[in-house]
PDB file of C-alpha atoms in Angstrom:
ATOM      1  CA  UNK A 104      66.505 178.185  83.456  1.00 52.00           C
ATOM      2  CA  UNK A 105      63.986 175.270  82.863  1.00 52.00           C
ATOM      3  CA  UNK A 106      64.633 173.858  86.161  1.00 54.00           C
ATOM      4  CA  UNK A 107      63.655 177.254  88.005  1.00 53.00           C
ATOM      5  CA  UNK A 108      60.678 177.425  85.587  1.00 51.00           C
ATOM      6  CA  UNK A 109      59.274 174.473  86.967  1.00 55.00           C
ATOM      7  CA  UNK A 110      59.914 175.077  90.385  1.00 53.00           C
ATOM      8  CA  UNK A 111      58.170 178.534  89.826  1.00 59.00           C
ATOM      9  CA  UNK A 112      55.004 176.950  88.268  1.00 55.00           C
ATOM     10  CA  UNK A 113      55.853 174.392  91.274  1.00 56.00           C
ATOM     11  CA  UNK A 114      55.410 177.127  93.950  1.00 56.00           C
ATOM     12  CA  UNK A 115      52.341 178.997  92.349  1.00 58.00           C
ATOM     13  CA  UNK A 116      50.577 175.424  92.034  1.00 59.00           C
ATOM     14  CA  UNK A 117      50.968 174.342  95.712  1.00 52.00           C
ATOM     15  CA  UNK A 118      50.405 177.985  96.804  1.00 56.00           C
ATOM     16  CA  UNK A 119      47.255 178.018  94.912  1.00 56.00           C
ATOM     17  CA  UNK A 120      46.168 174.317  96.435  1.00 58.00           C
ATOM     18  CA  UNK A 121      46.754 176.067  99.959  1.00 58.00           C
ATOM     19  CA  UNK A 122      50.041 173.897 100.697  1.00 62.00           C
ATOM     20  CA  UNK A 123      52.581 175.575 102.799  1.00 68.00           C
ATOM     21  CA  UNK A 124      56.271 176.803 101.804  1.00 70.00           C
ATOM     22  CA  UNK A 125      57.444 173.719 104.124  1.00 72.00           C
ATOM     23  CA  UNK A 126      55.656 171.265 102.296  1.00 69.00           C
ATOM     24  CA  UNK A 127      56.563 172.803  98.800  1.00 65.00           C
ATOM     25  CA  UNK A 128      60.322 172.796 100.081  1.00 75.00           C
ATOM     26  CA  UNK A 129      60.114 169.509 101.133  1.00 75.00           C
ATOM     27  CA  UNK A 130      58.569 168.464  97.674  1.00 70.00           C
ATOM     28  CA  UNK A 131      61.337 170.345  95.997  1.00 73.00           C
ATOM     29  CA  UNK A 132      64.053 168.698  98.137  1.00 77.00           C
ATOM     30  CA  UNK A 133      62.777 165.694  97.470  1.00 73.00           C
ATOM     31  CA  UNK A 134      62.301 166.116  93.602  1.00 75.00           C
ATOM     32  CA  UNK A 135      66.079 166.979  93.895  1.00 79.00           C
ATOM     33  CA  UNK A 136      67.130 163.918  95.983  1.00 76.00           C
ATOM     34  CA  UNK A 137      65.663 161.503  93.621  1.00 76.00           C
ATOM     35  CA  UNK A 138      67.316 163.411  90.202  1.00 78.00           C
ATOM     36  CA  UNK A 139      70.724 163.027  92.272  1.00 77.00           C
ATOM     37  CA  UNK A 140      69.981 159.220  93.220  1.00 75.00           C
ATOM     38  CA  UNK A 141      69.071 158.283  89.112  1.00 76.00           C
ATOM     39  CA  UNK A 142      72.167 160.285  87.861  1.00 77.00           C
ATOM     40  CA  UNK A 143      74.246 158.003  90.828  1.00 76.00           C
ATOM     41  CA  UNK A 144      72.393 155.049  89.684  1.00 78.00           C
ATOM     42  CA  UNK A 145      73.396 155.946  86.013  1.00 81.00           C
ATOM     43  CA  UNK A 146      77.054 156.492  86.964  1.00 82.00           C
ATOM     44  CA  UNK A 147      77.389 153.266  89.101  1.00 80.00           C
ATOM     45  CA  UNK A 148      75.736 151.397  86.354  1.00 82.00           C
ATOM     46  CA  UNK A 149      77.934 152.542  83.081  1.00 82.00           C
ATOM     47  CA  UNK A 150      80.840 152.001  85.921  1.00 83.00           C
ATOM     48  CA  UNK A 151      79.808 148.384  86.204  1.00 81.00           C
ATOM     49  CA  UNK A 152      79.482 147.770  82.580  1.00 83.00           C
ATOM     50  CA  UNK A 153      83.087 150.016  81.087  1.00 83.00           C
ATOM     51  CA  UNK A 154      84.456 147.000  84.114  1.00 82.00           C
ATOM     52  CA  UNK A 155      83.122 143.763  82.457  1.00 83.00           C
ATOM     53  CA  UNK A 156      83.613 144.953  78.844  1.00 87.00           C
ATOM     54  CA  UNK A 157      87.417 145.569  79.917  1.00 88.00           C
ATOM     55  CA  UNK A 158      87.645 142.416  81.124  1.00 85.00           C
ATOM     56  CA  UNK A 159      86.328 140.720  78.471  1.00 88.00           C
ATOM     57  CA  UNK A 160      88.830 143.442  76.055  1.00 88.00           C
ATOM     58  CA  UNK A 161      91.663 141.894  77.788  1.00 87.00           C
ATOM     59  CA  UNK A 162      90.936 138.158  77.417  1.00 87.00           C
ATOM     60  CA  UNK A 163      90.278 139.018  73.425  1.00 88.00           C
ATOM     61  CA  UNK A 164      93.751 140.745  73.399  1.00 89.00           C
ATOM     62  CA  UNK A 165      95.159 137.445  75.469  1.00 88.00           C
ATOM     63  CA  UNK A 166      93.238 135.074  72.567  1.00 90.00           C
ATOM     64  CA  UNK A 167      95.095 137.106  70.180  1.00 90.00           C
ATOM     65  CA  UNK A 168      98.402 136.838  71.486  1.00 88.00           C
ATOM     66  CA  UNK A 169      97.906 133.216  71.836  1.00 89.00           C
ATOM     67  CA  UNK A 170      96.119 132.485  68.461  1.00 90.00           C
ATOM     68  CA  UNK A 171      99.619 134.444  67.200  1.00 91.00           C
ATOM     69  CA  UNK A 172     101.815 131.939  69.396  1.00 89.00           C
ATOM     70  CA  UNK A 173     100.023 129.022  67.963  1.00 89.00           C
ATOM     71  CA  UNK A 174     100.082 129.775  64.565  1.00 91.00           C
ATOM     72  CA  UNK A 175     104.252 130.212  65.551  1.00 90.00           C
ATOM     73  CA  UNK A 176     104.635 127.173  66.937  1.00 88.00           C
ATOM     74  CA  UNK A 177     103.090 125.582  64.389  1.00 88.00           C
ATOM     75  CA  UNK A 178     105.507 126.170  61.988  1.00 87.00           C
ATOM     76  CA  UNK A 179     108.004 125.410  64.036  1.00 84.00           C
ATOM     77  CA  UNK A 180     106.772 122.311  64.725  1.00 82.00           C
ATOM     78  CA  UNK A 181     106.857 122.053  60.534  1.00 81.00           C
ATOM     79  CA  UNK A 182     110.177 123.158  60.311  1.00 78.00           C
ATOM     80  CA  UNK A 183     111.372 120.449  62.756  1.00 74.00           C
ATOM     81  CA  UNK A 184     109.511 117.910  61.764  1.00 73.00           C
ATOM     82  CA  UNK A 185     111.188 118.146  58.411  1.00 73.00           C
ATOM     83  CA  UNK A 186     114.542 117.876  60.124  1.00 69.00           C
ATOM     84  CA  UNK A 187     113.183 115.186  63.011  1.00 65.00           C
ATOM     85  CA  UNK A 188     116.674 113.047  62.891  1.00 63.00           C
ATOM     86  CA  UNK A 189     118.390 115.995  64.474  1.00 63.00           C
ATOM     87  CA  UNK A 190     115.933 118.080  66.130  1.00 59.00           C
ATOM     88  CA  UNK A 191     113.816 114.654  68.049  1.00 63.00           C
ATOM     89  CA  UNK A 192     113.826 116.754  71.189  1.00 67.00           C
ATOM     90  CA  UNK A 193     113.117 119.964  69.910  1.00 69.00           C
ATOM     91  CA  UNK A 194     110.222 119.114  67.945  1.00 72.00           C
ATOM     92  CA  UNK A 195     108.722 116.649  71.693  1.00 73.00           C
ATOM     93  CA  UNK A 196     109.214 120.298  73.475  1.00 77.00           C
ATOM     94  CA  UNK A 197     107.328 122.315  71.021  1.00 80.00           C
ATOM     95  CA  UNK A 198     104.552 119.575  70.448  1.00 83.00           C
ATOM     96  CA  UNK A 199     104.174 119.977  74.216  1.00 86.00           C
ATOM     97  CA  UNK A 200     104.088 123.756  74.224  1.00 87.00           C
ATOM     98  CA  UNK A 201     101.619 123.945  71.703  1.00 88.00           C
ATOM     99  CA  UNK A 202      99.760 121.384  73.554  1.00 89.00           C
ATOM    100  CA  UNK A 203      99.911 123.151  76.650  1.00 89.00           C
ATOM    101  CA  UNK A 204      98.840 126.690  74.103  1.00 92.00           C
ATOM    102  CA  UNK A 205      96.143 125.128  72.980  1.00 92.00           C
ATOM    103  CA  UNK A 206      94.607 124.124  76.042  1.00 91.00           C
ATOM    104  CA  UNK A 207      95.512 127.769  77.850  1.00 91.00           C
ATOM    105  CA  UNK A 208      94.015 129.051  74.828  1.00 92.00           C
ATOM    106  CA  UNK A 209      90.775 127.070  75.067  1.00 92.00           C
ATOM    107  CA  UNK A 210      90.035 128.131  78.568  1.00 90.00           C
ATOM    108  CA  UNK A 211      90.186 131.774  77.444  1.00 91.00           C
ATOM    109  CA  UNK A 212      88.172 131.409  75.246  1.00 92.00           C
ATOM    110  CA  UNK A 213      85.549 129.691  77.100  1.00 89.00           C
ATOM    111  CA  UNK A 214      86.353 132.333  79.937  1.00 86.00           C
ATOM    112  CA  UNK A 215      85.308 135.039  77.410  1.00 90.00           C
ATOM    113  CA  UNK A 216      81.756 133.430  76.193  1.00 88.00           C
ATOM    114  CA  UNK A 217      81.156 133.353  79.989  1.00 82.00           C
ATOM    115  CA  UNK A 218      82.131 136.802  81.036  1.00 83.00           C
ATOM    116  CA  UNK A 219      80.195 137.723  78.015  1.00 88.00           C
ATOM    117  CA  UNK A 220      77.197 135.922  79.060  1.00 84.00           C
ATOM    118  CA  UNK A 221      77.280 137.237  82.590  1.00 80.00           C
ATOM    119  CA  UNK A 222      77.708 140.668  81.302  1.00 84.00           C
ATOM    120  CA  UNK A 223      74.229 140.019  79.246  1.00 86.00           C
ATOM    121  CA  UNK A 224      72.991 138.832  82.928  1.00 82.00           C
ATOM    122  CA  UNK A 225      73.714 141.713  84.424  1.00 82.00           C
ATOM    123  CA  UNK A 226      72.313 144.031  81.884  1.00 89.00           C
ATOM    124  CA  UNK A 227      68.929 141.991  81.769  1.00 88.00           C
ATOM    125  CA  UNK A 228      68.975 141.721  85.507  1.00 86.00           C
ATOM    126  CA  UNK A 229      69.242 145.798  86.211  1.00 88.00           C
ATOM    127  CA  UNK A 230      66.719 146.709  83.405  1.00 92.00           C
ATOM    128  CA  UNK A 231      64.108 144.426  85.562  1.00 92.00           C
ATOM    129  CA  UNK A 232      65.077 145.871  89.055  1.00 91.00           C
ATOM    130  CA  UNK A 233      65.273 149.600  87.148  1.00 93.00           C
ATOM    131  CA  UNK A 234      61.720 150.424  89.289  1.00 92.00           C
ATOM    132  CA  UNK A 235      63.440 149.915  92.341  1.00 92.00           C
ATOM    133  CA  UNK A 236      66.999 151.396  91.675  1.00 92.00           C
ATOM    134  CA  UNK A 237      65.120 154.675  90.401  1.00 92.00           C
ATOM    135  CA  UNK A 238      63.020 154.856  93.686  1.00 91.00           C
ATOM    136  CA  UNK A 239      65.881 154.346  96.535  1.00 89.00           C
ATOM    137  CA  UNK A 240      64.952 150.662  97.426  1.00 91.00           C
ATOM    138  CA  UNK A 241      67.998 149.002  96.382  1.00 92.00           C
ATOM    139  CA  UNK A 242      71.232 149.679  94.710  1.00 93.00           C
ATOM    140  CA  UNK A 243      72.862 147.234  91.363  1.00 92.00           C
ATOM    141  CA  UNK A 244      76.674 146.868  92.212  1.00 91.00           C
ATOM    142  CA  UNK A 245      79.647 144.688  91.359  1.00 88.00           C
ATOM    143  CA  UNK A 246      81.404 143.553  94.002  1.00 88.00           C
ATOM    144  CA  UNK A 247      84.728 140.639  94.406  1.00 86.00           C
ATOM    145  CA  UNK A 248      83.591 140.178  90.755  1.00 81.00           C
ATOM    146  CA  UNK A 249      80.257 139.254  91.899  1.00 88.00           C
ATOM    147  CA  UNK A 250      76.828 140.801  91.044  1.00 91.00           C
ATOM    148  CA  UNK A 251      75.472 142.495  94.344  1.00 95.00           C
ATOM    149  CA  UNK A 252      72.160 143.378  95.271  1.00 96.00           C
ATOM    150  CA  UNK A 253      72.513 145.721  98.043  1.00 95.00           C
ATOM    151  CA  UNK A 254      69.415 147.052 100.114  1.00 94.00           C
ATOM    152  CA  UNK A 255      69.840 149.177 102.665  1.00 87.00           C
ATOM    153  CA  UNK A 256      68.499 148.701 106.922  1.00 88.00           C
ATOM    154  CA  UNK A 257      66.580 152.085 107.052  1.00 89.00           C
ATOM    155  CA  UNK A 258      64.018 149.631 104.352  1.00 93.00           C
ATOM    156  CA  UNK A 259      63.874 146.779 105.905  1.00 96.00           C
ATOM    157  CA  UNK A 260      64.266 146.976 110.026  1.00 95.00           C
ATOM    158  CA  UNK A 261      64.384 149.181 112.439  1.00 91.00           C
ATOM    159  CA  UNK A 262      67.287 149.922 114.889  1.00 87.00           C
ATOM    160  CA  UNK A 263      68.163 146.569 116.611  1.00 87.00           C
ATOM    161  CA  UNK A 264      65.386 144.793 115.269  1.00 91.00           C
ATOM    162  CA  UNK A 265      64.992 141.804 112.969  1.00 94.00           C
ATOM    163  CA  UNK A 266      61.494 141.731 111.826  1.00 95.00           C
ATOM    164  CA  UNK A 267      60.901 143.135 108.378  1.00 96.00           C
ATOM    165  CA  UNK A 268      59.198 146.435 108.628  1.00 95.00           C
ATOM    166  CA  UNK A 269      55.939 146.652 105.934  1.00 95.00           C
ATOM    167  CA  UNK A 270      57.956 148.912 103.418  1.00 94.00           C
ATOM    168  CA  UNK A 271      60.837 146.313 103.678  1.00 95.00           C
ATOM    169  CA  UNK A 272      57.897 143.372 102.731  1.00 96.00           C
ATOM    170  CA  UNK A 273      56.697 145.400 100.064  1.00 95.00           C
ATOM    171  CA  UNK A 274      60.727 145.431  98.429  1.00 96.00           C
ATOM    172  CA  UNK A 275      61.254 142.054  99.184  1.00 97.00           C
ATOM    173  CA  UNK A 276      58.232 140.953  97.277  1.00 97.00           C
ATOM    174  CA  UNK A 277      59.026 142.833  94.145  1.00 95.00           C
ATOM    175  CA  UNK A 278      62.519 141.876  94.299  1.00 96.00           C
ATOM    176  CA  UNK A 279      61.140 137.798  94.677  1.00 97.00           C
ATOM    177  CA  UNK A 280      58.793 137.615  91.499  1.00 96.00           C
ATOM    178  CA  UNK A 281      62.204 138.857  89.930  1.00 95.00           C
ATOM    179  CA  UNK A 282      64.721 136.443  91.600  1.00 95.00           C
ATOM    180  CA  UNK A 283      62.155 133.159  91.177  1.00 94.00           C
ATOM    181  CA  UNK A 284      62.665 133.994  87.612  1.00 92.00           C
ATOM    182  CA  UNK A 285      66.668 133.643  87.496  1.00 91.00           C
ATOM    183  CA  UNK A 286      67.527 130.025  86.254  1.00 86.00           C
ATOM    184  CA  UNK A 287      70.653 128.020  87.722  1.00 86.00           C
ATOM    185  CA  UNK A 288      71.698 130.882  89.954  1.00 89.00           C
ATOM    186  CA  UNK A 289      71.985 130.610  93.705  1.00 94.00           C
ATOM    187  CA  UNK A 290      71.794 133.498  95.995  1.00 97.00           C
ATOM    188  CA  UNK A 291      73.580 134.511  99.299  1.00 98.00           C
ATOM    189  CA  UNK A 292      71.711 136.652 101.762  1.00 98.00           C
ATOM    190  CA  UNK A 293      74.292 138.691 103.846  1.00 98.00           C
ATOM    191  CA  UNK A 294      73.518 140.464 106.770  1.00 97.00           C
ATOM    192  CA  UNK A 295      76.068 143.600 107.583  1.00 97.00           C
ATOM    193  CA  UNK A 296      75.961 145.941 110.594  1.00 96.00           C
ATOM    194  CA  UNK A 297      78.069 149.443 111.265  1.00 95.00           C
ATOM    195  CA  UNK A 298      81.216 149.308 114.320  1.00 96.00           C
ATOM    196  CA  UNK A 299      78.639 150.301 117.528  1.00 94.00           C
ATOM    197  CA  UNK A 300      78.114 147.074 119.774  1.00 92.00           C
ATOM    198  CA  UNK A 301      74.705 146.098 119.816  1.00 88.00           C
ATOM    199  CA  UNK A 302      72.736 146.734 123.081  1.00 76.00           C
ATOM    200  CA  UNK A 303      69.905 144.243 122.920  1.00 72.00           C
ATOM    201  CA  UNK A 304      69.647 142.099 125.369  1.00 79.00           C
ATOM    202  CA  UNK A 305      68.295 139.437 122.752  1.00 86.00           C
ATOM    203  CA  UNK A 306      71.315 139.597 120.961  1.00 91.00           C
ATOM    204  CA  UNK A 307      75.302 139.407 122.634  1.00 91.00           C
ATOM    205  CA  UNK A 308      76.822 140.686 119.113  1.00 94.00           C
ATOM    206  CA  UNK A 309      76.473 142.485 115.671  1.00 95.00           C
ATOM    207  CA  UNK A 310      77.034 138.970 114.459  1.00 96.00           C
ATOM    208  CA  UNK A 311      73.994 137.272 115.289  1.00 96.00           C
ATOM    209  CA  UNK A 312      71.741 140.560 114.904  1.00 96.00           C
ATOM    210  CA  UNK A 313      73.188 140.571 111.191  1.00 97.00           C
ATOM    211  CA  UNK A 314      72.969 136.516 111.135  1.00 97.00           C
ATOM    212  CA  UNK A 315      69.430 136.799 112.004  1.00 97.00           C
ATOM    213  CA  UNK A 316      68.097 139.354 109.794  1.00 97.00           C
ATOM    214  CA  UNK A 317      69.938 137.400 106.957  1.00 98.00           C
ATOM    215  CA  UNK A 318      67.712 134.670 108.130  1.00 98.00           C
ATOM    216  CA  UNK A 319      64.321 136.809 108.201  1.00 97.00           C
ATOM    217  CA  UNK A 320      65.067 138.056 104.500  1.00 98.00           C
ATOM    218  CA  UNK A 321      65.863 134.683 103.530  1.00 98.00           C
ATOM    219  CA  UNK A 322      62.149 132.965 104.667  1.00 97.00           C
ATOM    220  CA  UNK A 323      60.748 136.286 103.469  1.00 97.00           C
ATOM    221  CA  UNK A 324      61.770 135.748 100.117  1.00 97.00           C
ATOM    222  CA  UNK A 325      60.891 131.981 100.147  1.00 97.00           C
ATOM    223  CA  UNK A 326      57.407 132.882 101.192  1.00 96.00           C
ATOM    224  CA  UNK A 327      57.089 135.108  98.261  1.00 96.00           C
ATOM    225  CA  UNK A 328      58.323 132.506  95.828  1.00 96.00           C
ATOM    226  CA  UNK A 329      61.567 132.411  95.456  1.00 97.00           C
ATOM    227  CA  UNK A 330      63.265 128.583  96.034  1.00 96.00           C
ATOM    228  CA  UNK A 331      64.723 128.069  99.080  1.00 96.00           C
ATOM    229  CA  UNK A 332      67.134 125.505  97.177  1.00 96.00           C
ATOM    230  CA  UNK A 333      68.432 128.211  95.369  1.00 96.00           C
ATOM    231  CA  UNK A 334      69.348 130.858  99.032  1.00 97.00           C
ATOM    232  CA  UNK A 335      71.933 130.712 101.776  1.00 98.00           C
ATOM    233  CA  UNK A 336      71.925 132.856 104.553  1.00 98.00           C
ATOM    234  CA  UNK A 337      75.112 134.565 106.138  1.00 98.00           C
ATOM    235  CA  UNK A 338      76.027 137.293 108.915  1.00 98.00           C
ATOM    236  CA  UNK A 339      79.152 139.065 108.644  1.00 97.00           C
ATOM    237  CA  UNK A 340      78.324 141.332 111.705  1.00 97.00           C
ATOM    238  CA  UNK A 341      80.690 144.583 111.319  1.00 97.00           C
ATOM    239  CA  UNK A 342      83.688 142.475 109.584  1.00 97.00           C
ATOM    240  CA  UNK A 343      82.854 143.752 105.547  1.00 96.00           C
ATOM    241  CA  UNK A 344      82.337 147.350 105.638  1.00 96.00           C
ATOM    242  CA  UNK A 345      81.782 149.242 102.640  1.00 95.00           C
ATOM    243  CA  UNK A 346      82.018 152.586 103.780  1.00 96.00           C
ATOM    244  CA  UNK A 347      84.405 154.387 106.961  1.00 96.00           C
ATOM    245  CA  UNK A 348      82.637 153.981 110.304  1.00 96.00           C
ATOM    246  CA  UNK A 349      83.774 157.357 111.794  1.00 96.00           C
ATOM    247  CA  UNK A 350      80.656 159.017 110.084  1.00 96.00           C
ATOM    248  CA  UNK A 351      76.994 158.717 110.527  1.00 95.00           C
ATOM    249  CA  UNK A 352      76.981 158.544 106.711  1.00 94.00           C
ATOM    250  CA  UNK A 353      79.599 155.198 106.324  1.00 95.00           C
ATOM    251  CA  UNK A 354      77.662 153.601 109.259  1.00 95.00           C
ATOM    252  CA  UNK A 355      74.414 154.089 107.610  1.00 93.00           C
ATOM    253  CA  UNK A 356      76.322 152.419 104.318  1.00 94.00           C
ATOM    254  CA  UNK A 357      77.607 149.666 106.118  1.00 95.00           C
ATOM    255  CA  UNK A 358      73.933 148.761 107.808  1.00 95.00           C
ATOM    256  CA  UNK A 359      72.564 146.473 104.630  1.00 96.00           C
ATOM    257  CA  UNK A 360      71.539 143.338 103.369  1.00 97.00           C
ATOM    258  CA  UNK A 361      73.427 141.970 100.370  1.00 97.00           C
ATOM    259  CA  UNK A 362      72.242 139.465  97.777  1.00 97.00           C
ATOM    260  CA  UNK A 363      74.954 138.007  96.312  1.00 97.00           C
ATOM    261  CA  UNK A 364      74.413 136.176  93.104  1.00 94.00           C
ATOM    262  CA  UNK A 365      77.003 133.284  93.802  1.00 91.00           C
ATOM    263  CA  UNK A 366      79.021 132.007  90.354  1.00 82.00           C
ATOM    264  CA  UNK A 367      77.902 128.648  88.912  1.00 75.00           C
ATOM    265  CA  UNK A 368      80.693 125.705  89.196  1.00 59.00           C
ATOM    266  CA  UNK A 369      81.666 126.082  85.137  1.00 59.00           C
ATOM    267  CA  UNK A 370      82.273 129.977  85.596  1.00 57.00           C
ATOM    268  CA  UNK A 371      84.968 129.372  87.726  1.00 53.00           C
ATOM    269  CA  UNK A 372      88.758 128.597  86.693  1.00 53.00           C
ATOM    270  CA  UNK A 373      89.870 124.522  86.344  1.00 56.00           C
ATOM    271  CA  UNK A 374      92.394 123.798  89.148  1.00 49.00           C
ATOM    272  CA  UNK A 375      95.754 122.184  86.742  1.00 53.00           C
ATOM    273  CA  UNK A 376      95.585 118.460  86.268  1.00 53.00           C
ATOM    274  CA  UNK A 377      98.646 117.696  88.403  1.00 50.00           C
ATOM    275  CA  UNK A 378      96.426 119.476  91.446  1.00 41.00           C
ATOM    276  CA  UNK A 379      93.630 117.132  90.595  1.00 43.00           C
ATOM    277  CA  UNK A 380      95.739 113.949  90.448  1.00 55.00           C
ATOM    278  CA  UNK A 381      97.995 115.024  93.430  1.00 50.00           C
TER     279      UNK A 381
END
């Protein structure tokens, strides 16, 4: 009832400034394009957070199970101890097991403070690109595990082109004074394209149009701030679709630029000592 309320008031208001019913459609349309793109943006974003607070239930309930484990072999360990004429062997095996506990049991828990901390990340990091999630310029996502920043072609180029268009400088700029503010955190610009072969003649394949716009967002970026120590530049041509090709709609989705916040060395898992000594 509201809603039609204010689209009535709407109507008279544009009616009375002289606009016509195309124009106040289009306004309306609009108005209703960008409600539906915050109430996606909202969905996507509890998504993305119900994902890392699962993962980091699951290594709690894993720290559990192996605090419990410890505590058992522990005793054990007592118990044999106390009998260590008979039981030599028994009590070398557990010692090793809860050695081996331990250890397991460290890395989970150093597995949580991280997951934890990149969950805090990612909360921090889409309350300071909220401005441009709300108005269409780029979309928050988690992707492989990594923290994707995906903006989409019709932004930044035109068809077959590689030179950022003014609107796609304007993003790029506002999304720079908030990357040159991430510490320790290097970022990969990817370059995607839909299935249809390119037809420039100044490029022979999807892969080097996508490898070149990469490129073009990459200097952009550095120009407005952000270090160039800290980007890499990829193109993936057609090869990492996120949406089906046989529509106009999933070839639109698949035309993007990705910045892909790359994990730091300590966030990812030790390889076993035997690996490293091998």
């Amino acid at each position: 009832m509201i809603k039609k309320i204010i689209l009535s008031l709407l109507a008279i208001s544009l009616s009375a400034c002289g606009i016509s019913e195309d124009v106040h459609n289009a306004v309306v349309k609009d108005l209703e394009n960008t409600r539906m793109q915050l109430a996606e943006t909202q969905q996507e974003k509890e998504q993305n957070e119900a994902a890392l607070n699962q993962k980091i239930a699951e290594l709690e309930g894993r720290i559990a199970e192996l605090e419990t484990k410890e505590t058992q072999l522990s005793a054990e360990i007592a118990d044999a101890r106390a009998e260590l004429s008979m039981y030599e062997d028994k009590t070398g095996g557990l010692e090793k097991a809860l050695a081996a506990t331990k250890t397991e049991l460290d890395e989970l828990r150093k597995q949580k403070v991280l997951q934890e901390k990149r969950l805090a990340e990612y909360r921090k990091l889409t309350e300071q690109l909220a401005s441009m999630v709300k108005t269409g310029k780029l979309q928050v996502k988690i992707r492989n595990g990594n923290m994707v920043l995906q903006l989409s072609n019709n932004i930044l180029f035109e068809s077959g082109k590689t030179d950022v268009k003014k609107e796609g400088q304007d993003a790029l700029t506002e999304l720079a004074g908030i990357l040159a503010t991430i510490q320790n955190r290097k970022f990969l610009v990817a370059g995607h394209t839909d299935n249809v072969p390119i037809s420039s003649g100044r490029f022979k394949s999807n892969w080097e149009l996508s490898t070149a716009r990469a490129v073009n967002v990459v200097t952009y970026l550095q120009e407005a701030g952000v270090s160039p120590n800290a980007m890499a530049a990829a193109g993936y041509g057609e090869f990492d679709p996120v949406a089906d090709n046989s529509t106009d709609d999933g070839k639109a989705a698949n035309r993007r630029i990705e910045i892909i916040l790359l994990p730091n060395l300590d966030e990812l898992p030790k390889l076993p000592k035997e690996v490293l000594e091998g």
